Coordinates of C-alpha atoms in Angstrom, one line a residue:
M1 CA 0.0 0.0 0.0
R2 CA 2.9 2.3 0.7
G3 CA 4.4 1.8 -2.7
L4 CA 1.0 2.5 -4.3
T5 CA 0.7 5.8 -2.4
Q6 CA 4.1 6.8 -3.5
L7 CA 3.3 6.0 -7.2
I8 CA 0.1 8.1 -6.9
L9 CA 2.0 11.0 -5.5
L10 CA 4.6 10.6 -8.3
L11 CA 1.8 10.6 -10.9
L12 CA 0.3 13.7 -9.3
A13 CA 3.7 15.5 -9.4
M14 CA 4.2 14.5 -13.1
C15 CA 0.6 15.8 -14.1
L16 CA 1.2 19.1 -12.2
S17 CA 4.6 19.5 -13.8
L18 CA 3.2 19.0 -17.3
W19 CA 0.3 21.4 -16.6
L20 CA 2.8 24.0 -15.5
V21 CA 5.1 23.6 -18.5
L22 CA 2.3 23.3 -21.1
G23 CA -0.2 25.7 -19.7
F24 CA 1.7 28.4 -17.8
W25 CA 5.4 28.7 -18.2
P26 CA 6.5 31.2 -20.9
L27 CA 8.4 28.9 -23.2
G28 CA 8.5 28.3 -26.9
F29 CA 6.9 25.3 -28.5
S30 CA 10.0 23.2 -29.0
S31 CA 11.1 24.0 -25.4
R32 CA 7.7 22.9 -24.0
V33 CA 7.8 19.6 -25.9
G34 CA 11.4 18.9 -24.8
I35 CA 10.8 19.7 -21.1
S36 CA 7.5 17.7 -21.2
L37 CA 9.3 14.6 -22.6
L38 CA 12.1 15.1 -20.0
V39 CA 9.5 15.2 -17.2
V40 CA 7.8 12.0 -18.5
I41 CA 11.1 10.2 -18.8
L42 CA 12.3 11.2 -15.3
S43 CA 8.9 10.3 -13.8
G44 CA 9.1 6.9 -15.5
M45 CA 12.6 6.3 -14.2
K46 CA 11.5 7.3 -10.7
G47 CA 8.5 5.1 -10.8
Y48 CA 10.7 2.1 -11.8
L49 CA 13.0 2.8 -9.0
L50 CA 10.1 3.0 -6.5
W51 CA 8.8 -0.3 -7.8
R52 CA 12.1 -2.1 -7.5
K53 CA 12.6 -0.6 -4.0
H54 CA 9.1 -1.8 -3.0
N55 CA 9.8 -5.3 -4.2
R56 CA 13.2 -5.4 -2.5
N57 CA 11.7 -4.2 0.8
A58 CA 9.0 -6.7 0.4
L59 CA 11.6 -9.5 0.1
S60 CA 13.7 -8.2 3.0
Q61 CA 10.7 -7.7 5.2
G62 CA 9.0 -11.0 4.3
Q63 CA 9.5 -12.2 7.9
I64 CA 7.6 -9.2 9.3
T65 CA 3.9 -9.7 9.3
D66 CA 1.3 -7.0 9.9
S67 CA -0.4 -9.3 12.4
T68 CA 2.4 -8.7 14.9
L69 CA 2.2 -4.9 14.5
P70 CA -0.1 -2.8 16.7
P71 CA -3.1 -1.2 15.0
E72 CA -2.6 2.3 13.6
D73 CA -5.0 3.8 16.2
F74 CA -3.1 2.2 19.1
Q75 CA -2.7 4.7 22.0
G76 CA -0.1 3.1 24.1
A77 CA 3.7 2.9 23.7
V78 CA 5.4 0.7 21.0
V79 CA 8.6 -0.8 22.4
L80 CA 11.1 -2.6 20.1
V81 CA 13.0 -5.0 22.4
C82 CA 16.5 -5.6 21.4
G83 CA 19.3 -7.7 22.9
D84 CA 18.5 -10.6 25.3
N85 CA 14.8 -11.0 24.5
D86 CA 14.5 -14.7 24.3
A87 CA 13.2 -15.0 27.8
L88 CA 10.6 -12.2 27.3
F89 CA 8.6 -13.7 24.4
S90 CA 7.2 -17.1 23.7
A91 CA 7.5 -19.0 20.4
S92 CA 3.7 -19.1 19.9
V93 CA 3.0 -15.4 20.4
P94 CA 5.7 -13.2 18.7
F95 CA 4.6 -10.0 20.6
R96 CA 3.4 -9.0 24.0
E97 CA 0.6 -6.5 24.6
T98 CA 0.1 -4.9 28.0
R99 CA -2.3 -2.2 29.3
Q100 CA 0.2 0.5 28.4
G101 CA 2.4 -0.9 25.7
W102 CA 3.0 -3.2 22.7
Y103 CA 6.3 -5.0 22.8
L104 CA 7.9 -6.3 19.6
P105 CA 11.0 -8.5 19.7
V106 CA 13.9 -7.8 17.4
E107 CA 15.8 -11.1 16.8
T108 CA 19.0 -9.7 15.3
P109 CA 20.6 -6.2 14.8
D110 CA 20.1 -6.5 11.1
Q111 CA 16.4 -6.9 11.6
L112 CA 16.1 -3.6 13.6
P113 CA 16.4 -1.1 10.6
L114 CA 14.0 -3.3 8.5
L115 CA 11.4 -3.3 11.3
A116 CA 11.8 0.4 11.7
Q117 CA 11.4 0.9 8.0
H118 CA 8.3 -1.4 7.9
L119 CA 6.8 0.5 10.8
A120 CA 7.4 3.9 9.2
A121 CA 5.7 2.6 6.0
E122 CA 2.8 0.7 7.5
R123 CA 2.2 2.5 10.8
P124 CA 3.5 6.1 10.4
A125 CA 1.0 7.4 13.0
L126 CA 2.9 5.3 15.7
I127 CA 6.3 6.7 14.9
A128 CA 6.2 9.2 17.8
Q129 CA 5.2 6.4 20.2
I130 CA 8.2 4.1 19.5
S131 CA 11.0 3.5 22.0
L132 CA 13.9 1.1 22.0
L133 CA 14.4 -1.2 24.9
M134 CA 17.9 -2.8 25.3
A135 CA 17.2 -6.0 27.2
I136 CA 20.2 -7.3 29.1
V137 CA 20.4 -10.6 31.1
P138 CA 23.9 -10.6 32.6
E139 CA 23.7 -14.2 33.7
Q140 CA 23.4 -15.4 30.1
H141 CA 26.8 -14.1 29.0
Q142 CA 30.1 -15.8 29.6
D143 CA 32.6 -14.1 27.3
R144 CA 33.3 -10.4 27.9
D145 CA 34.5 -9.7 24.3
D146 CA 31.5 -11.3 22.7
F147 CA 29.2 -9.4 24.9
K148 CA 30.8 -6.1 24.1
Q149 CA 30.8 -6.9 20.4
S150 CA 27.1 -7.7 20.5
L151 CA 26.4 -4.3 22.2
R152 CA 28.4 -2.5 19.5
T153 CA 26.5 -4.2 16.8
W154 CA 23.1 -3.2 18.5
H155 CA 24.5 0.3 18.9
R156 CA 25.1 0.6 15.1
A157 CA 21.7 -0.8 14.3
I158 CA 20.0 1.6 16.6
A159 CA 21.8 4.5 15.0
Q160 CA 20.5 3.4 11.5
C161 CA 16.9 3.8 12.6
K162 CA 17.1 7.6 12.7
G163 CA 16.0 8.1 9.2
W164 CA 12.9 5.9 9.5
L165 CA 11.8 6.9 13.1
A166 CA 12.0 10.7 12.6
G167 CA 15.3 10.9 14.7
L168 CA 16.6 8.7 17.4
P169 CA 13.7 7.5 19.6
P170 CA 14.0 7.1 23.3
V171 CA 16.4 4.3 24.3
W172 CA 16.3 2.7 27.7
V173 CA 18.1 -0.3 29.2
S174 CA 16.4 -3.0 31.2
T175 CA 18.3 -5.6 33.2
W176 CA 17.1 -8.8 34.8
V177 CA 19.3 -10.6 37.5
S178 CA 18.5 -13.3 40.0
P179 CA 18.0 -12.0 43.6
P180 CA 20.7 -12.7 46.2
S181 CA 18.4 -15.1 48.0
A182 CA 15.3 -17.2 47.3
P183 CA 12.5 -14.8 46.5
L184 CA 9.5 -14.4 48.7
A185 CA 6.0 -13.9 47.6
E186 CA 6.4 -10.2 47.1
P187 CA 4.9 -7.8 44.5
E188 CA 6.8 -7.0 41.4
R189 CA 9.4 -4.5 42.0
W190 CA 11.6 -2.3 39.7
Y191 CA 14.6 -0.3 40.4
T192 CA 15.1 2.7 38.0
V193 CA 17.5 5.4 37.3
T194 CA 16.2 8.3 35.0
Y195 CA 17.5 11.7 33.9
V196 CA 14.5 13.2 35.7
Q197 CA 15.0 11.8 39.2
K198 CA 18.3 11.6 41.1
G199 CA 19.5 8.3 42.4
V200 CA 17.8 4.9 42.2
Q201 CA 14.0 4.8 42.6
V202 CA 12.0 1.8 43.6
Y203 CA 8.7 1.1 41.9
E204 CA 6.6 -1.3 43.8
A205 CA 2.9 -2.1 43.3
G206 CA 0.8 -0.5 46.0
S207 CA 3.7 1.7 47.3
G208 CA 4.3 4.2 44.6
V209 CA 7.8 5.5 44.0
I210 CA 10.4 5.5 46.8
P211 CA 14.2 6.3 46.7
L212 CA 16.3 3.2 47.2
G213 CA 18.0 4.4 50.4
Q214 CA 14.7 5.3 52.1
W215 CA 13.2 2.0 50.9
S216 CA 16.0 -0.2 52.1
Q217 CA 16.1 1.5 55.6
Y218 CA 12.3 1.2 56.2
Q219 CA 12.2 -0.2 59.8
N220 CA 8.5 -1.4 59.8
A221 CA 9.0 -3.9 57.0
G222 CA 9.3 -7.5 58.1
N223 CA 11.9 -8.2 55.4
S224 CA 14.4 -5.5 56.1
Q225 CA 17.3 -7.8 55.7
E226 CA 16.2 -8.8 52.2
R227 CA 15.8 -5.1 51.4
L228 CA 19.3 -4.4 52.4
S229 CA 20.6 -7.3 50.3
A230 CA 18.6 -6.1 47.3
A231 CA 20.0 -2.6 47.7
F232 CA 23.5 -4.0 47.7
W233 CA 22.7 -6.2 44.7
I234 CA 21.4 -3.2 42.8
E235 CA 24.5 -1.2 43.6
S236 CA 26.7 -4.1 42.4
L237 CA 24.6 -4.3 39.2
H238 CA 25.2 -0.6 38.6
S239 CA 29.0 -1.0 38.9
W240 CA 28.7 -4.0 36.4
L241 CA 26.6 -2.0 33.9
K242 CA 29.1 0.9 34.1
V243 CA 32.0 -1.4 33.1
Y244 CA 30.3 -3.7 30.6
V245 CA 27.4 -1.6 29.1
Q246 CA 27.7 2.1 29.7
S247 CA 31.3 2.3 28.6
I248 CA 30.3 0.8 25.2
L249 CA 27.0 2.7 24.5
T250 CA 28.3 6.1 25.5
Q251 CA 31.3 5.9 23.2
C252 CA 31.3 7.1 19.5
Q253 CA 32.0 4.4 16.9
G254 CA 33.3 6.3 13.9
E255 CA 30.3 8.1 12.5
V256 CA 28.0 6.5 15.0
T257 CA 27.2 9.0 17.7
A258 CA 27.2 8.1 21.4
L259 CA 24.0 6.7 22.9
N260 CA 22.8 8.0 26.2
P261 CA 19.9 5.9 27.5
C262 CA 17.1 7.9 29.1
A263 CA 16.5 5.3 31.8
W264 CA 18.1 2.3 33.4
V265 CA 15.6 -0.3 34.7
H266 CA 16.5 -3.3 36.9
C267 CA 14.4 -6.2 38.1
L268 CA 15.4 -8.9 40.6
T269 CA 13.7 -12.1 39.5
P270 CA 14.8 -15.7 38.9
V271 CA 16.7 -15.9 35.7
T272 CA 18.0 -18.9 33.8
G273 CA 21.7 -18.4 33.5
S274 CA 24.8 -20.3 32.4
H275 CA 27.7 -21.4 34.6
N276 CA 30.6 -19.1 35.0
N277 CA 28.8 -16.2 33.5
L278 CA 29.9 -12.5 33.7
W279 CA 27.5 -11.7 36.5
Q280 CA 28.8 -14.5 38.7
S281 CA 32.4 -13.5 38.1
H282 CA 31.6 -9.9 39.1
I283 CA 29.7 -10.8 42.3
T284 CA 32.4 -13.3 43.3
R285 CA 35.1 -10.7 42.8
V286 CA 33.2 -8.1 44.8
T287 CA 31.6 -10.2 47.6
S288 CA 33.4 -13.6 47.5
L289 CA 29.9 -15.1 47.1
T290 CA 28.7 -17.2 44.2
P291 CA 25.1 -16.5 43.0
V292 CA 23.0 -19.6 42.7
V293 CA 22.0 -20.4 39.0
T294 CA 18.2 -21.1 38.9
A295 CA 15.9 -22.2 36.2
L296 CA 13.2 -19.9 34.9
Q297 CA 9.8 -21.3 34.5
D298 CA 7.8 -18.3 33.1
L299 CA 8.5 -15.3 30.9
L300 CA 10.5 -12.4 32.4
P301 CA 8.3 -9.5 33.6
L302 CA 8.1 -6.4 31.4
P303 CA 9.0 -2.9 32.6
D304 CA 5.5 -1.6 32.0
V305 CA 5.7 0.7 35.0
L306 CA 8.0 3.1 33.2
L307 CA 5.9 3.5 30.0
S308 CA 3.8 6.3 31.5
Y309 CA 7.0 8.3 32.0
Q310 CA 8.1 8.0 28.4
P311 CA 7.9 11.3 26.3
R312 CA 4.8 11.3 24.1
R313 CA 4.2 13.1 20.8
H314 CA 1.4 13.2 18.4
G315 CA 2.0 11.1 15.3
V316 CA 0.9 11.6 11.7
S317 CA -1.2 8.9 10.1
R318 CA -0.3 7.5 6.6
L319 CA -3.4 9.1 5.1
M320 CA -2.5 12.5 6.7
Q321 CA 1.1 12.1 5.4
T322 CA -0.3 11.5 1.9
W323 CA -2.6 14.5 2.1
Q324 CA 0.3 16.7 3.4
M325 CA 2.6 15.7 0.5
A326 CA -0.3 16.3 -2.0
G327 CA -0.8 19.6 -0.4
I328 CA 2.8 20.5 -0.7
L329 CA 2.9 19.5 -4.4
C330 CA -0.2 21.6 -5.1
G331 CA 1.2 24.5 -3.2
I332 CA 4.5 24.4 -5.1
F333 CA 2.5 24.1 -8.4
L334 CA 0.3 27.1 -7.4
L335 CA 3.4 29.3 -6.5
L336 CA 5.1 28.4 -9.8
A337 CA 1.9 29.0 -11.8
L338 CA 1.4 32.4 -10.1
L339 CA 5.0 33.3 -11.0
A340 CA 4.5 32.2 -14.6
S341 CA 1.3 34.1 -14.9
F342 CA 3.0 37.3 -13.5
I343 CA 5.8 36.9 -16.1
N344 CA 3.3 36.4 -18.9
N345 CA 1.3 39.5 -18.0
Q346 CA 4.5 41.5 -17.7
R347 CA 5.5 40.3 -21.2
L348 CA 2.0 41.3 -22.5
I349 CA 2.3 44.8 -21.0
Q350 CA 5.8 45.2 -22.4
S351 CA 4.7 44.0 -25.9
V352 CA 1.7 46.4 -26.1
G353 CA 3.8 49.2 -24.6
D354 CA 6.5 48.7 -27.2
H355 CA 3.8 48.9 -30.0
L356 CA 2.3 52.1 -28.5
A357 CA 5.8 53.7 -28.1
L358 CA 6.6 52.9 -31.8
Y359 CA 3.3 54.2 -32.9
H360 CA 3.7 57.5 -31.0
R361 CA 7.2 57.9 -32.1
L362 CA 6.3 57.9 -35.8
T363 CA 5.3 61.3 -37.3
G364 CA 3.2 59.9 -40.1
M365 CA 5.4 61.3 -42.8
P366 CA 5.7 59.2 -44.8
P367 CA 2.4 57.5 -43.6
E368 CA 3.3 53.9 -44.4
P369 CA 5.3 53.0 -41.3
K370 CA 2.6 54.5 -39.0
V371 CA -0.1 52.7 -40.9
H372 CA 1.6 49.4 -40.3
A373 CA 2.1 50.4 -36.6
R374 CA -1.6 51.3 -36.5
Q375 CA -2.6 47.9 -37.9
Q376 CA -0.5 46.2 -35.2
L377 CA -2.4 48.2 -32.5
R378 CA -5.7 47.2 -34.1
A379 CA -4.6 43.5 -33.9
D380 CA -3.6 43.9 -30.2
A381 CA -7.0 45.6 -29.6
R382 CA -8.9 42.8 -31.3
L383 CA -7.0 40.1 -29.3
L384 CA -7.7 41.9 -25.9
D385 CA -11.3 42.4 -26.9
N386 CA -11.7 38.7 -27.7
W387 CA -10.1 37.9 -24.3
L388 CA -12.5 40.3 -22.6
R389 CA -15.5 38.5 -24.2
S390 CA -14.4 34.9 -23.9
G391 CA -12.1 35.1 -20.9
A392 CA -8.3 35.4 -20.7
P393 CA -6.2 32.3 -21.5
M394 CA -5.0 30.2 -18.6
R395 CA -1.4 31.3 -18.7
L396 CA -2.5 34.9 -18.0
S397 CA -5.2 34.2 -15.4
L398 CA -5.1 33.2 -11.7
G399 CA -6.2 36.8 -10.8
L400 CA -3.2 38.5 -12.4
Y401 CA -4.6 39.4 -15.8
Q402 CA -3.6 42.9 -16.9
G403 CA -5.1 43.1 -20.4
M404 CA -8.2 45.0 -19.4
R405 CA -6.3 48.2 -18.5
L406 CA -4.5 48.1 -21.9
I407 CA -7.7 48.4 -24.0
A408 CA -8.3 52.1 -23.3
P409 CA -4.8 53.3 -24.2
L410 CA -5.0 51.3 -27.4
E411 CA -8.3 52.7 -28.5
A412 CA -7.1 56.2 -27.7
A413 CA -4.0 55.8 -29.8
I414 CA -5.9 54.3 -32.7
N415 CA -8.4 57.1 -32.8
S416 CA -5.7 59.8 -32.4
W417 CA -4.5 59.7 -36.0
A418 CA -6.0 58.8 -39.4
P419 CA -4.0 58.3 -42.6
P420 CA -4.2 61.2 -45.1
P421 CA -6.5 60.8 -48.1
P422 CA -4.8 59.6 -51.4
P423 CA -3.5 62.5 -53.4
P424 CA -5.6 63.6 -56.5
P425 CA -4.5 62.6 -59.9
V426 CA -1.6 64.6 -61.0
I427 CA -1.9 66.2 -64.5
N428 CA 1.6 66.6 -65.7
K429 CA 0.7 68.4 -68.9
I430 CA -2.4 70.3 -69.7
I431 CA -3.1 70.9 -73.3
Q432 CA -5.3 73.9 -73.6
G433 CA -8.3 73.2 -75.7
P434 CA -10.2 75.7 -77.7
K435 CA -11.7 77.2 -74.6
T436 CA -10.3 77.9 -71.0
I437 CA -12.9 79.6 -68.8
R438 CA -11.6 81.7 -65.9
L439 CA -14.0 82.6 -63.2
D440 CA -13.5 85.0 -60.3
S441 CA -13.8 83.2 -57.0
L442 CA -15.5 86.1 -55.3
S443 CA -18.3 85.9 -57.8
L444 CA -18.9 82.3 -56.7
F445 CA -17.8 82.0 -53.1
D446 CA -17.6 84.1 -49.9
V447 CA -14.2 85.0 -48.5
G448 CA -12.5 81.9 -47.1
K449 CA -15.5 79.7 -48.0
Y450 CA -16.0 76.9 -50.6
V451 CA -19.8 76.7 -50.7
L452 CA -21.3 78.3 -53.7
K453 CA -23.2 81.5 -53.0
T454 CA -26.8 82.0 -53.8
G455 CA -27.1 83.3 -57.3
S456 CA -23.8 81.9 -58.5
G457 CA -25.7 79.5 -60.8
K458 CA -26.3 82.3 -63.3
V459 CA -22.6 83.1 -63.5
L460 CA -21.8 79.4 -64.1
I461 CA -24.5 79.0 -66.7
N462 CA -23.4 82.0 -68.7
A463 CA -19.8 81.1 -68.4
L464 CA -20.0 77.4 -69.2
V465 CA -22.0 77.6 -72.5
G466 CA -20.5 75.1 -74.8
I467 CA -18.6 73.1 -72.0
K468 CA -20.0 69.6 -71.9
G469 CA -18.7 66.1 -71.6
K470 CA -17.3 64.6 -74.7
P471 CA -15.7 61.2 -75.2
G472 CA -11.9 61.5 -75.2
W473 CA -11.9 64.9 -73.4
L474 CA -11.5 65.6 -69.8
I475 CA -13.0 68.6 -68.0
V476 CA -10.2 69.9 -65.8
I477 CA -11.3 72.2 -63.0
A478 CA -8.4 74.0 -61.2
G479 CA -8.8 76.2 -58.1
H480 CA -6.3 79.0 -57.2
T481 CA -5.9 81.5 -54.4
D482 CA -3.7 84.5 -53.5
D483 CA -1.0 84.3 -50.9
T484 CA -3.1 85.4 -48.0
G485 CA -3.0 82.8 -45.2
D486 CA -0.8 79.8 -44.9
E487 CA 0.1 77.6 -47.9
K488 CA -1.6 74.4 -46.7
S489 CA -4.9 76.1 -46.0
N490 CA -4.9 77.8 -49.3
Q491 CA -4.3 74.5 -51.1
I492 CA -7.2 72.8 -49.3
L493 CA -9.5 75.8 -50.0
S494 CA -8.6 75.9 -53.7
L495 CA -9.3 72.1 -53.9
R496 CA -12.6 72.4 -52.2
R497 CA -13.7 75.3 -54.4
A498 CA -12.9 73.2 -57.5
E499 CA -14.8 70.3 -56.1
S500 CA -17.9 72.5 -55.5
V501 CA -17.8 73.7 -59.1
R502 CA -17.5 70.1 -60.3
D503 CA -20.4 69.0 -58.2
W504 CA -22.6 71.7 -59.6
M505 CA -21.7 70.8 -63.2
R506 CA -22.2 67.1 -62.6
D507 CA -25.6 67.6 -60.9
T508 CA -26.9 70.3 -63.2
G509 CA -25.6 69.1 -66.6
D510 CA -26.1 65.4 -65.9
I511 CA -22.4 64.9 -66.8
P512 CA -20.7 61.7 -65.5
E513 CA -18.1 62.1 -62.8
S514 CA -15.6 60.3 -64.9
C515 CA -15.5 63.4 -67.2
F516 CA -14.0 65.6 -64.5
A517 CA -10.6 66.1 -62.9
V518 CA -10.2 68.6 -60.1
Q519 CA -6.9 70.2 -58.8
G520 CA -6.2 72.7 -56.1
Y521 CA -3.1 74.7 -56.6
G522 CA -3.5 77.2 -53.8
E523 CA -1.1 80.1 -54.2
I524 CA 1.7 78.4 -56.3
R525 CA 0.4 79.5 -59.7
P526 CA -0.4 83.2 -59.6
I527 CA -1.2 85.1 -62.8
A528 CA -0.5 88.5 -61.3
T529 CA 1.4 90.0 -58.4
N530 CA 0.0 89.4 -54.9
D531 CA 1.4 92.8 -53.8
T532 CA -1.7 94.8 -55.0
P533 CA -5.4 94.2 -54.4
E534 CA -6.0 93.9 -58.1
G535 CA -3.4 91.2 -58.4
R536 CA -4.7 89.2 -55.5
T537 CA -8.3 89.5 -57.0
A538 CA -7.0 88.1 -60.3
N539 CA -5.2 85.2 -58.6
R540 CA -8.4 84.2 -56.8
R541 CA -9.9 82.2 -59.6
V542 CA -11.3 78.9 -60.9
E543 CA -10.2 77.8 -64.3
I544 CA -12.1 75.2 -66.4
S545 CA -10.3 73.6 -69.4
L546 CA -11.0 70.8 -71.8
V547 CA -8.0 68.4 -72.1
P548 CA -7.8 65.5 -74.6
Q549 CA -7.2 62.2 -72.8
A550 CA -7.8 58.7 -74.0
N551 CA -10.6 56.8 -72.3
A552 CA -11.9 59.9 -70.7
C553 CA -15.6 60.5 -70.3
Q554 CA -16.6 57.2 -71.8
A555 CA -19.9 57.2 -69.9
A556 CA -20.9 60.3 -71.9
A557 CA -20.7 58.5 -75.2
I558 CA -23.7 56.3 -74.6
P559 CA -26.3 58.9 -74.4
H560 CA -24.7 60.9 -77.2
S561 CA -24.8 58.0 -79.7
S562 CA -28.5 57.4 -78.8
N563 CA -29.3 61.1 -79.7
D564 CA -27.8 60.6 -83.1

């Protein structure tokens, strides 16, 4: 189940990565395809490694069954019993459950990291409740070097559990030795040394916690001699542990740090031992007495009284770990997507800003570059308008879209300029026909105006007798002004006056528009000096000429031939 959860999280991470690359990150098409393929390949390799690791762990943990593990909602302490645990567990039941704890035996040092890894995978909520108990039965060891080597091996195995158990869990040492004399029918009693309390404390059912010195000197007890002997036995055991155990665990072994147990627990109970063991040698050397080797009939008692004093933390279940990891992946994706959306919006603002700057920098002379720039602004405006109607693309969204505030500057810039109208046809050479009629502008228009005055029709009718559209002839109407005012205004005024005359002739004489050509010369073709009023009056004129030109006035030929 743990391997399946990791594969699901890997698939989620791959999908979010592809979504980020293809939907948000500002990359080119080839870059997106390349990175997407790389993400898929790396995800496939990681999935293969997870699958192999899962199978390898399944083989190495084949002897660990979930039936021996505590349930995931177990509220008590989970104790991994290392060292001399043969006398603590039976062959039929590979674990022991008490009111306050769940004890699991660890057969060999090599099995301890595997069991820790299996617990982390299958019972992650119980990680904070795990502690390591180093069980020591001194009467079962005969060789000092073998015993020290065994402790060093367990020390290294305990240090390897850090990565699986969220750091080094609480480690405590429990010792069982036979009492100095035949035991009486007394309640179970434990002698402890912890970092919280000074000296040896005695835990006895029904009596609470009493310091060893006060307990051994209790006068009202009927077994005061046995208490003094037990106190002496415990002190001897402390000296033995200091030489054989503490000196090994509290030393560094290369990269393996020193191990300082949080508690030392001792129990005086009949223990099955071997002859000439380390404990006998120590007691004989200290007291010249030889402990009696007894045979144990039942399992050794468990130090359950100390479990309530173990540090407790709140663990995280496997489901919660999965949701936390999924939340972390989604959070990373959201942060990167927001960053990509911000970059995309900044690029949009910069692109439109560059188009606007180029448009405003162009003067319009010649008009072609500014026309092209104006077309680009129109394309930008259409794109932003489409996004306004149908919604911005995903790569610009997530609440960071900036395109709406760009629409108004674009429309203002587009409407601020219009391309000039195409220039009228240029007549390079005018061949004067038989008639050129010259009309005074003041007889037709008011000063500075180009709208025909009331009554100007009589002047035009009298002056234009004989002027009519003929195939192959072009009626050229040219407007002229004096030099009063600026040159550009005079040119526009002369053109508009020529157009007014053309419109009157076209509408009155039913002459097709293709028979006309208009030109406004302004002040550039004077016929008299502009220094006198008479000269300026002569220069303000409208001239009408018939010019031969092929394919001119073709529409006029149709009604003419029908009259014939």
